[in-house]
Coordinates of C-alpha atoms and ligand atoms in Angstrom, one line a residue:
M1 CA -12.4 3.8 -27.5
T2 CA -10.4 1.3 -25.4
N3 CA -12.3 -0.6 -22.7
I4 CA -10.6 -0.9 -19.3
T5 CA -9.5 -4.5 -19.1
K6 CA -8.3 -6.6 -16.2
T7 CA -4.9 -6.9 -17.9
N8 CA -4.1 -3.2 -18.2
S9 CA -5.0 -2.1 -14.7
L10 CA -6.1 -4.7 -12.2
D11 CA -3.3 -7.3 -12.5
K12 CA -0.7 -5.2 -10.6
V13 CA -3.1 -4.5 -7.7
Q14 CA -4.1 -8.1 -7.6
E15 CA -0.4 -9.1 -7.3
H16 CA -0.2 -6.9 -4.1
L17 CA -3.3 -8.6 -2.8
T18 CA -1.6 -12.0 -2.7
A19 CA 0.2 -11.0 0.5
E20 CA -1.0 -12.8 3.6
C21 CA -2.5 -9.8 5.3
F22 CA -5.1 -9.4 2.5
N23 CA -6.1 -13.0 2.8
K24 CA -6.4 -13.8 6.5
L25 CA -7.9 -12.3 9.6
F26 CA -5.4 -10.9 12.1
I27 CA -6.2 -12.3 15.6
G28 CA -4.0 -12.7 18.6
G29 CA -0.9 -11.4 16.7
Q30 CA -1.3 -14.1 14.0
F31 CA -2.7 -14.2 10.5
V32 CA -5.4 -16.9 10.6
D33 CA -8.1 -18.2 8.3
P34 CA -11.7 -17.6 9.3
I35 CA -13.1 -20.5 11.4
D36 CA -15.7 -21.3 8.7
G37 CA -13.3 -20.7 5.8
Q38 CA -15.7 -18.2 4.2
K39 CA -14.7 -15.5 1.7
M40 CA -16.5 -12.4 0.3
P41 CA -15.8 -10.6 -3.0
T42 CA -14.9 -7.0 -3.5
Y43 CA -15.2 -5.3 -6.9
Y44 CA -13.4 -2.7 -9.1
P45 CA -16.1 0.1 -9.3
A46 CA -14.8 1.4 -12.7
T47 CA -15.6 -1.9 -14.4
G48 CA -17.6 -4.1 -12.0
E49 CA -14.9 -6.9 -12.2
I50 CA -14.1 -8.9 -9.1
L51 CA -11.0 -7.3 -7.5
H52 CA -10.4 -9.8 -4.7
E53 CA -12.0 -12.4 -2.4
L54 CA -11.2 -11.6 1.2
P55 CA -11.8 -13.6 4.3
K56 CA -15.3 -13.3 5.8
G57 CA -15.1 -13.5 9.5
N58 CA -18.3 -14.2 11.5
A59 CA -19.4 -14.1 15.2
N60 CA -17.0 -17.0 16.0
D61 CA -14.0 -15.2 14.7
I62 CA -15.1 -12.1 16.7
G63 CA -15.3 -14.4 19.7
S64 CA -11.6 -15.5 19.0
A65 CA -10.5 -11.8 18.8
I66 CA -12.3 -11.0 22.0
H67 CA -10.7 -14.0 23.7
A68 CA -7.3 -12.7 22.7
A69 CA -8.1 -9.2 23.7
E70 CA -9.4 -10.3 27.1
A71 CA -6.1 -12.1 27.7
A72 CA -4.1 -9.0 26.7
W73 CA -6.3 -6.8 28.9
L74 CA -6.0 -9.1 31.9
D75 CA -2.2 -9.3 31.5
G76 CA -2.2 -5.5 31.8
A77 CA 1.2 -4.9 30.3
W78 CA -0.2 -2.8 27.5
A79 CA -2.5 -0.7 29.6
N80 CA 0.3 -0.1 32.2
M81 CA 2.9 0.8 29.7
P82 CA 3.7 4.5 29.5
A83 CA 1.6 6.1 26.8
L84 CA 4.8 7.5 25.4
A85 CA 6.0 4.0 24.5
R86 CA 2.6 3.1 23.0
G87 CA 2.7 6.3 21.0
K88 CA 6.1 5.4 19.6
L89 CA 4.7 2.2 18.2
I90 CA 1.8 4.1 16.6
M91 CA 4.3 6.5 15.1
R92 CA 6.1 3.5 13.6
M93 CA 2.8 2.2 12.2
A94 CA 2.2 5.7 10.7
Q95 CA 5.7 5.5 9.1
G96 CA 4.7 2.1 7.7
I97 CA 1.7 3.7 6.0
E98 CA 4.0 6.4 4.6
E99 CA 6.4 3.8 3.2
H100 CA 3.7 1.9 1.5
I101 CA 1.6 4.7 0.1
E102 CA 2.1 3.6 -3.5
V103 CA 0.8 0.1 -2.9
L104 CA -2.0 1.2 -0.5
A105 CA -3.1 4.0 -2.9
A106 CA -3.4 1.5 -5.8
I107 CA -5.4 -0.8 -3.6
E108 CA -7.8 2.0 -2.5
A109 CA -8.1 3.2 -6.1
A110 CA -9.2 -0.3 -7.1
D111 CA -11.3 -1.0 -4.0
V112 CA -13.2 2.4 -3.7
G113 CA -12.8 3.6 -7.3
K114 CA -11.1 6.9 -6.3
P115 CA -8.3 8.3 -8.4
F116 CA -4.9 7.0 -7.4
R117 CA -3.7 10.6 -6.9
Q118 CA -6.4 11.4 -4.5
A119 CA -6.0 8.1 -2.6
A120 CA -2.3 8.8 -2.2
L121 CA -3.0 12.3 -0.9
A122 CA -5.5 11.0 1.7
L123 CA -3.2 8.2 2.8
G124 CA -0.4 10.8 3.3
G125 CA -2.9 12.5 5.6
A126 CA -3.5 9.3 7.5
A127 CA 0.3 8.9 8.1
N128 CA 0.6 12.5 9.4
E129 CA -2.4 12.0 11.6
G130 CA -0.9 8.8 13.0
K131 CA 2.2 10.7 14.0
Y132 CA 0.0 13.3 15.7
W133 CA -1.7 10.5 17.7
G134 CA 1.6 8.9 18.5
S135 CA 2.9 12.2 19.8
L136 CA -0.1 12.6 22.2
G137 CA 1.3 9.6 24.1
A138 CA 3.6 12.0 26.0
V139 CA 0.7 14.4 26.5
L140 CA -1.4 11.6 28.1
D141 CA 1.4 10.6 30.4
A142 CA 1.7 14.3 31.5
E143 CA -2.1 14.3 32.3
Q144 CA -1.8 11.4 34.7
D145 CA -2.1 12.3 38.4
T146 CA -2.6 16.0 37.7
P147 CA -4.1 18.0 40.6
V148 CA -7.8 18.8 40.2
N149 CA -8.5 22.3 39.2
S150 CA -11.6 24.4 39.7
G151 CA -12.3 24.8 36.0
G152 CA -12.7 28.5 36.8
G153 CA -16.0 27.9 38.7
V154 CA -17.2 29.5 41.8
G155 CA -16.4 27.5 45.0
G156 CA -12.7 27.0 44.1
L157 CA -10.7 23.9 45.0
P158 CA -11.5 21.0 47.3
P159 CA -10.1 21.4 50.9
A160 CA -6.4 21.3 51.3
E161 CA -6.6 17.9 53.1
W162 CA -8.0 16.4 49.9
D163 CA -5.0 15.2 48.0
V164 CA -7.0 14.5 44.8
V165 CA -5.7 14.0 41.3
Y166 CA -7.2 13.1 37.9
R167 CA -6.2 10.1 35.8
R168 CA -7.3 9.0 32.4
D169 CA -7.6 5.3 32.2
P170 CA -8.1 3.2 29.1
I171 CA -11.7 2.0 28.7
G172 CA -11.0 -1.7 28.1
I173 CA -11.8 -3.7 25.0
V174 CA -13.1 -1.4 22.3
G175 CA -14.8 -2.3 19.0
L176 CA -13.9 -0.2 16.0
I177 CA -16.3 -0.3 13.0
S178 CA -15.4 1.7 9.9
A179 CA -16.9 2.9 6.6
W180 CA -15.5 2.4 3.1
N181 CA -15.2 5.9 1.6
Y182 CA -11.7 6.7 3.0
P183 CA -11.0 3.2 4.3
L184 CA -7.6 3.4 5.9
N185 CA -8.0 7.0 7.1
V186 CA -11.3 6.3 8.9
A187 CA -10.0 3.1 10.5
F188 CA -6.6 4.4 11.6
R189 CA -8.3 7.5 13.0
K190 CA -9.9 5.0 15.5
V191 CA -7.1 2.5 15.9
A192 CA -4.3 5.0 16.7
P193 CA -6.0 6.9 19.5
A194 CA -7.6 3.7 20.9
L195 CA -4.2 2.1 21.2
V196 CA -2.3 5.2 22.4
A197 CA -4.9 5.4 25.2
G198 CA -4.0 1.8 26.3
N199 CA -7.1 -0.1 25.1
C200 CA -7.2 -3.4 23.4
A201 CA -9.0 -2.9 20.0
I202 CA -10.8 -5.0 17.4
L203 CA -11.3 -3.5 14.0
K204 CA -14.1 -4.5 11.7
P205 CA -13.6 -2.7 8.4
S206 CA -16.3 -2.2 5.8
E207 CA -17.2 -5.2 3.7
I208 CA -17.7 -2.9 0.7
A209 CA -14.1 -1.6 0.5
G210 CA -11.8 -2.4 3.5
L211 CA -8.8 -4.0 1.9
S212 CA -6.3 -1.2 2.9
C213 CA -7.5 -1.6 6.5
M214 CA -6.2 -5.2 6.6
F215 CA -2.7 -3.8 6.1
L216 CA -3.0 -2.3 9.7
G217 CA -2.7 -5.9 11.0
K218 CA 0.6 -6.4 9.2
L219 CA 1.9 -3.0 10.5
A220 CA 0.9 -3.9 14.1
Q221 CA 2.7 -7.2 13.8
D222 CA 5.8 -5.5 12.2
V223 CA 6.1 -2.8 14.9
G224 CA 5.5 -5.3 17.8
I225 CA 2.1 -4.4 19.2
P226 CA 1.7 -7.2 21.7
E227 CA -0.5 -10.2 20.8
G228 CA -4.2 -9.7 21.3
V229 CA -4.0 -6.0 21.8
F230 CA -5.1 -5.4 18.2
S231 CA -7.1 -7.6 15.9
V232 CA -8.6 -7.1 12.4
V233 CA -11.7 -9.1 11.6
T234 CA -13.2 -8.5 8.1
G235 CA -16.8 -9.5 7.5
G236 CA -20.3 -8.2 6.9
R237 CA -22.9 -6.4 9.0
E238 CA -23.5 -9.4 11.2
T239 CA -19.8 -9.5 12.1
G240 CA -20.0 -5.9 13.2
A241 CA -23.2 -6.6 15.1
A242 CA -21.5 -9.5 16.9
L243 CA -18.7 -7.2 18.0
V244 CA -21.1 -4.6 19.3
A245 CA -23.2 -7.2 21.2
S246 CA -20.3 -8.8 23.1
P247 CA -20.5 -8.1 26.8
S248 CA -16.7 -7.8 26.9
V249 CA -16.7 -4.8 24.5
S250 CA -16.9 -1.7 26.7
M251 CA -17.0 0.9 23.9
V252 CA -17.8 1.0 20.2
S253 CA -16.4 3.7 18.0
F254 CA -18.3 3.7 14.7
T255 CA -18.1 5.6 11.5
G256 CA -21.0 4.9 9.0
S257 CA -24.6 5.7 8.3
S258 CA -26.9 7.3 10.8
L259 CA -29.2 4.2 10.4
T260 CA -26.5 1.8 11.5
G261 CA -25.5 4.3 14.3
T262 CA -28.9 4.0 15.8
K263 CA -28.6 0.2 15.7
I264 CA -25.3 0.4 17.5
M265 CA -26.6 2.7 20.1
E266 CA -29.6 0.3 20.7
A267 CA -27.3 -2.7 21.0
S268 CA -25.0 -0.9 23.4
A269 CA -27.9 0.3 25.6
P270 CA -28.6 -2.9 27.6
K271 CA -25.0 -3.1 28.8
L272 CA -24.7 0.8 29.1
S273 CA -21.4 0.6 27.1
Q274 CA -20.1 3.8 25.5
V275 CA -20.5 4.8 21.9
A276 CA -18.6 7.3 19.7
L277 CA -20.6 7.7 16.5
E278 CA -19.4 9.5 13.4
L279 CA -22.4 9.5 11.1
G280 CA -23.9 10.9 8.0
G281 CA -24.5 14.5 6.9
K282 CA -26.3 16.8 4.5
S283 CA -24.0 19.8 4.7
A284 CA -25.1 23.3 3.7
M285 CA -23.1 25.6 1.3
V286 CA -24.6 29.0 2.0
V287 CA -23.6 31.5 -0.7
F288 CA -24.3 35.2 -0.2
E289 CA -24.6 37.4 -3.3
D290 CA -21.4 39.4 -2.4
T291 CA -19.3 36.2 -3.1
D292 CA -17.0 36.1 -6.1
I293 CA -19.0 33.9 -8.5
D294 CA -16.0 31.9 -9.8
R295 CA -15.0 31.1 -6.2
A296 CA -18.6 30.0 -5.4
V297 CA -18.6 27.7 -8.4
E298 CA -15.3 26.2 -7.6
T299 CA -16.2 25.7 -3.9
T300 CA -19.6 24.3 -4.5
T301 CA -18.2 21.8 -7.1
K302 CA -15.5 20.7 -4.7
G303 CA -17.9 20.5 -1.8
C304 CA -20.4 18.3 -3.7
L305 CA -18.2 16.2 -6.0
T306 CA -15.2 15.4 -4.0
N307 CA -14.7 11.6 -3.8
G308 CA -17.8 11.4 -6.1
G309 CA -20.0 12.9 -3.4
Q310 CA -19.2 10.0 -1.1
I311 CA -17.8 12.0 1.8
C312 CA -19.6 12.5 5.0
T313 CA -19.0 16.2 4.9
A314 CA -20.1 16.5 1.2
H315 CA -21.8 19.9 0.8
T316 CA -24.9 18.6 -1.0
R317 CA -27.3 21.4 -0.1
L318 CA -26.6 24.7 -1.9
I319 CA -28.4 27.6 -0.3
V320 CA -27.9 30.7 -2.5
Q321 CA -29.0 34.3 -2.3
E322 CA -31.7 35.2 -4.8
G323 CA -29.7 37.9 -6.6
I324 CA -27.1 35.4 -7.9
I325 CA -29.0 32.1 -8.1
D326 CA -29.5 32.2 -11.9
H327 CA -25.9 33.1 -12.7
L328 CA -24.4 30.6 -10.2
L329 CA -26.6 27.7 -11.4
K330 CA -25.8 28.4 -15.1
E331 CA -22.1 28.3 -14.3
L332 CA -22.4 25.2 -12.1
K333 CA -24.4 23.4 -14.8
N334 CA -21.6 24.2 -17.3
V335 CA -19.0 22.7 -15.0
F336 CA -21.0 19.7 -13.9
E337 CA -21.7 18.8 -17.6
K338 CA -18.1 19.1 -18.6
I339 CA -16.2 17.3 -15.8
P340 CA -14.8 14.1 -17.3
Y341 CA -15.3 10.7 -15.7
C342 CA -12.5 8.9 -14.1
R343 CA -12.5 5.8 -16.2
D344 CA -9.6 4.0 -14.6
P345 CA -8.9 5.2 -11.1
I346 CA -5.9 2.9 -10.6
T347 CA -3.9 4.7 -13.3
E348 CA -5.3 8.2 -12.6
R349 CA -2.1 9.8 -11.4
E350 CA -2.6 13.4 -12.7
R351 CA -6.1 14.2 -11.9
G352 CA -8.2 13.7 -8.8
D353 CA -10.6 15.6 -6.7
R354 CA -9.0 18.6 -5.1
A355 CA -10.1 18.3 -1.6
W356 CA -7.4 19.8 0.6
E357 CA -5.9 21.6 -2.3
A358 CA -6.5 24.7 -4.4
G359 CA -8.3 24.2 -7.8
M360 CA -11.4 22.8 -9.2
T361 CA -12.5 19.2 -8.8
D362 CA -11.5 17.9 -12.2
V363 CA -12.7 14.3 -12.5
V364 CA -15.8 12.3 -11.4
Q365 CA -15.2 8.9 -10.0
P366 CA -17.6 5.9 -10.2
L367 CA -19.7 5.0 -7.1
V368 CA -18.3 2.4 -4.9
S369 CA -20.6 -0.5 -5.6
A370 CA -23.5 -1.8 -7.7
S371 CA -25.8 -1.6 -4.7
Q372 CA -24.8 2.0 -4.0
H373 CA -25.3 2.8 -7.7
K374 CA -28.8 1.3 -7.6
K375 CA -29.7 3.0 -4.4
I376 CA -28.9 6.4 -5.9
L377 CA -30.6 5.7 -9.2
D378 CA -33.7 4.6 -7.3
F379 CA -33.5 7.8 -5.2
L380 CA -33.3 9.9 -8.4
N381 CA -36.2 8.1 -10.0
E382 CA -38.3 8.7 -6.8
A383 CA -37.3 12.4 -6.9
K384 CA -38.5 12.6 -10.5
A385 CA -41.7 10.9 -9.7
A386 CA -42.2 13.4 -6.8
G387 CA -41.9 16.2 -9.3
I388 CA -38.5 17.6 -8.2
E389 CA -36.8 19.8 -10.9
F390 CA -33.7 18.3 -12.5
Y391 CA -31.5 21.2 -13.7
T392 CA -28.9 18.9 -15.0
G393 CA -27.8 15.2 -14.8
G394 CA -29.9 12.5 -13.1
R395 CA -29.0 9.6 -15.2
V396 CA -26.3 7.0 -15.9
P397 CA -23.9 8.6 -18.4
D398 CA -23.7 7.7 -22.0
P399 CA -21.6 4.5 -22.1
A400 CA -19.2 6.2 -24.6
D401 CA -18.4 8.8 -22.0
V402 CA -17.1 6.2 -19.6
G403 CA -15.3 4.0 -22.1
N404 CA -18.0 1.4 -22.2
S405 CA -16.5 0.2 -19.0
G406 CA -19.6 -1.1 -17.1
G407 CA -18.6 1.0 -14.1
Y408 CA -20.9 2.4 -11.5
F409 CA -21.1 6.0 -12.9
I410 CA -23.8 8.6 -12.4
Q411 CA -24.0 12.0 -13.9
P412 CA -23.3 14.9 -11.6
T413 CA -26.8 16.1 -10.8
I414 CA -28.4 19.4 -9.8
L415 CA -31.9 19.5 -8.3
T416 CA -33.5 22.9 -8.1
N417 CA -36.4 24.4 -6.1
V418 CA -36.2 21.4 -3.8
P419 CA -39.0 21.4 -1.2
R420 CA -37.7 21.6 2.3
D421 CA -39.7 18.6 3.4
S422 CA -38.6 16.3 0.5
D423 CA -36.2 13.4 0.7
A424 CA -33.9 15.3 -1.7
W425 CA -33.4 18.0 1.0
Q426 CA -33.6 15.8 4.1
K427 CA -31.8 12.6 3.3
E428 CA -28.1 11.8 2.8
I429 CA -27.7 10.6 -0.8
F430 CA -24.0 9.9 -0.8
G431 CA -23.4 10.5 -4.4
P432 CA -22.8 13.4 -6.9
V433 CA -26.2 15.1 -6.3
L434 CA -26.7 18.7 -5.3
S435 CA -30.0 20.0 -4.0
V436 CA -30.6 23.8 -4.3
R437 CA -32.8 26.3 -2.5
S438 CA -32.7 30.1 -2.5
F439 CA -32.9 32.7 0.3
S440 CA -33.3 36.5 0.5
S441 CA -32.3 37.5 4.1
E442 CA -29.6 36.5 6.5
A443 CA -32.2 35.1 8.9
E444 CA -33.6 32.9 6.1
A445 CA -30.1 31.6 5.2
I446 CA -29.7 30.4 8.8
T447 CA -33.1 28.8 8.8
E448 CA -32.4 27.0 5.6
A449 CA -28.9 25.8 6.7
N450 CA -30.4 24.4 9.9
S451 CA -33.4 22.7 8.2
T452 CA -32.3 19.1 8.4
A453 CA -31.8 16.6 11.3
F454 CA -28.1 16.4 10.4
G455 CA -25.3 18.7 11.6
L456 CA -21.9 17.5 10.5
A457 CA -20.3 20.4 8.5
S458 CA -21.4 23.5 6.7
T459 CA -19.9 26.5 4.8
V460 CA -20.8 30.1 4.6
M461 CA -19.4 32.1 1.7
S462 CA -19.4 35.9 1.8
S463 CA -17.0 38.8 1.3
D464 CA -18.3 40.4 4.5
P465 CA -16.4 38.9 7.5
A466 CA -18.9 40.1 10.1
K467 CA -21.8 38.6 8.3
A468 CA -19.9 35.3 7.7
M469 CA -19.2 35.2 11.4
R470 CA -22.7 35.9 12.5
V471 CA -24.1 33.1 10.2
A472 CA -21.3 30.6 11.1
N473 CA -22.1 31.1 14.8
R474 CA -25.7 30.3 14.2
I475 CA -25.3 27.2 12.1
R476 CA -25.8 23.9 14.0
A477 CA -22.9 21.7 12.8
G478 CA -19.7 20.3 14.3
A479 CA -17.4 22.0 11.7
V480 CA -18.3 25.2 10.1
F481 CA -16.2 27.0 7.5
A482 CA -16.6 30.8 7.0
T483 CA -14.8 32.0 3.9
S484 CA -14.7 34.5 1.0
T485 CA -12.6 32.2 -1.2
G486 CA -13.4 28.6 -0.3
E487 CA -9.7 27.8 0.0
G488 CA -9.2 24.8 2.2
L489 CA -12.7 23.6 2.0
L490 CA -13.0 20.0 3.5
A491 CA -9.5 20.3 4.9
E492 CA -8.9 18.6 8.2
H493 CA -6.1 18.9 10.7
P494 CA -5.3 16.3 13.3
A495 CA -5.4 18.8 16.1
V496 CA -8.9 20.2 15.2
S497 CA -11.7 18.2 16.7
R498 CA -14.8 17.4 14.6
G499 CA -18.0 15.5 15.0
G500 CA -21.7 15.9 14.6
F501 CA -24.7 17.7 16.0
G502 CA -28.0 15.9 15.9
C503 CA -28.2 12.9 13.6
S504 CA -24.6 13.3 12.5
G505 CA -23.2 11.7 15.6
V506 CA -22.2 11.4 19.2
G507 CA -18.8 12.5 20.5
R508 CA -15.8 14.1 18.8
E509 CA -12.8 12.8 17.0
L510 CA -9.4 14.3 16.4
G511 CA -7.6 16.7 18.7
I512 CA -6.8 15.9 22.3
G513 CA -10.6 15.5 22.8
G514 CA -10.5 12.7 20.2
L515 CA -7.9 10.9 22.3
H516 CA -9.9 11.5 25.5
E517 CA -12.9 9.7 23.8
Y518 CA -10.9 6.5 24.4
T519 CA -10.3 7.1 28.1
E520 CA -12.3 7.1 31.3
L521 CA -11.7 10.2 33.5
K522 CA -11.0 9.1 37.1
S523 CA -10.3 11.0 40.3
V524 CA -8.1 9.4 43.0
N525 CA -8.3 11.0 46.4
Y526 CA -5.2 10.3 48.7
S527 CA -5.2 10.8 52.4
G528 CA -2.9 9.7 55.1
F529 CA 0.1 9.9 52.7
S530 CA 1.2 12.1 50.0
I531 CA 0.9 11.5 46.2
A532 CA 4.7 11.7 46.0
E533 CA 5.0 8.9 48.5
A534 CA 2.4 6.8 46.7
K535 CA 4.3 7.3 43.4
E536 CA 7.6 6.4 45.0
N537 CA 6.1 3.1 46.3
S538 CA 4.2 2.3 43.1
N539 CA 7.5 2.5 41.1
H540 CA 8.8 -0.3 43.2
G541 CA 5.6 -2.3 43.1
Ligands
NAD603 P1 -22.8 1.6 7.0 O1 -23.5 2.1 8.2 O2 -23.6 0.8 6.0 O3 -21.6 0.6 7.4 C1 -20.6 1.0 8.2 C2 -20.0 -0.2 8.9 O4 -20.9 -0.7 9.8 C3 -19.6 -1.3 8.0 O5 -18.4 -1.8 8.5 C4 -20.7 -2.3 8.3 O6 -20.4 -3.7 8.1 C5 -21.0 -2.1 9.7 N1 -22.4 -2.4 10.1 C6 -23.5 -2.4 9.4 N2 -24.6 -2.8 10.2 C7 -24.1 -3.0 11.4 C8 -24.7 -3.4 12.6 N3 -26.0 -3.6 12.8 N4 -23.9 -3.5 13.7 C9 -22.6 -3.3 13.6 N5 -21.9 -2.9 12.5 C10 -22.7 -2.8 11.4 O7 -22.1 2.8 6.3 P2 -21.2 2.8 5.0 O8 -22.1 2.7 3.8 O9 -20.1 1.9 5.1 O10 -20.6 4.3 5.0 C11 -21.2 5.4 4.5 C12 -21.7 6.2 5.6 O11 -20.7 6.6 6.5 C13 -22.3 7.6 5.2 O12 -23.5 7.8 5.9 C14 -21.3 8.6 5.6 O13 -21.8 9.9 5.8 C15 -20.7 8.0 6.8 N6 -19.4 8.5 7.2 C16 -19.3 9.3 8.2 C17 -18.0 9.9 8.5 C18 -17.9 10.8 9.7 O14 -16.7 11.1 10.1 N7 -18.9 11.4 10.2 C19 -16.9 9.5 7.8 C20 -17.1 8.6 6.7 C21 -18.3 8.1 6.4

């Protein structure tokens, strides 16, 4: 059995990482060293080897980025530029992602430990999404100075002498703080709409796996985003906290855990600045007994094991009707025990989890870091001690099964008869762990689905469309999938808004609503002259 060695997989990626953008902060349009010259390591999850040492920015570097953003905001050229023109620059950044997918996918494979193939697919999605955001520039321009409408309510329009229009202004300086599981996708989903809307933005990627996000600085420089409009400051939690605390930051858009989300909300409260929070989940997979069993197995596996279970919308609670529970669990166990481990994600070009595609998830990746690995093993040990039933998995795999690599692997795990009030049912685990309960009636299925504080996504599987619709409409989650086949599970489209109910978040991303999150709605009431006259004069101003 060959061990994965640095020579046969990491060297090439590390060559890419010698580029300036992966070794410096991007502030004020320039690549600069952190003021204190500090660095932080990132590791290859499949072996635990150091992948790269990247710059560790601190509160002082955040201060520099804010200073540059303030200058750009005061200058006003960016905010006053037609959104169409800003959108064109974002489209060129998206094109840049597309042109560099090979390199970026290799970097994400090494940084996150996800199969190269899956990283490349996801990055293609980020490029497409960027084009969508860019194209919304023209839509935003068309929304400026539009007459107020009644919204269909009683009372109609304001009096004719009110010449009142709506505008959507940028918010100001926005802090963008991102997670590591789909690093560039998560970050660009913030950067692109924030910039199209005319804000100045500072990105703080995750310290666990944020290398691909640093490339956004280079792309911004390449396409000519003006100095100070966009900065990238890598660093730890304190660096994120410094960004949130700054009085100059008028909005924070955050993707990460619900715990950090509460801290960000608290830190934003004294200045009453806005927050958009995309947080954790514990999504339900509700399976009725009229579902095709093979489809149920495929969909549950995909929902739980995609990206190693490290996906906010991972369907980690299986709620299955009594009549098929034994059959479904037996089949699932069979699949969970046979899925091979992804020993070298960097070179894994054929297999990869099948989110957004047809077919079974066919490989299990390592967890992203030693600390995440330990957190999940501790969780599993506590579950054992609490008497939770382990149907399969629950341990580190046999070293021979993972090529003696030293990587952060955990067996795909199924926990059964999980009590509703246990941590295994209530807490996000963020790994390949499925918790199972059964139900008898439709009403019980809905109660089970809604039995956590989260509400990010959920799926109902049935061959009865009316039942699927009834249940979908009662589930409290920002994105619900009602299906007889499971096809397209976890798929996202840039035009379809998503977000969380309850502890899964505040606000919505994607769609036109996702762009509006980065704007302030403003009414302007003209009197004594017409809007047309005002426009005519403002063009000469
Ligand atoms: P995390 O909360 O630990 O960290 C996320 C980011 O916040 C990092 O950049 C980190 O440095 C920063 N941070 C930490 N403490 C901070 C503080 N006090 N102030 C400011 N910034 C701070 O989350 P994670 O482990 O990186 O990501 C996993 C979590 O993200 C999971 O809970 C997952 O469900 C969630 N997630 C949600 C979505 C979504 O769209 N809802 C998408 C991806 C991931």
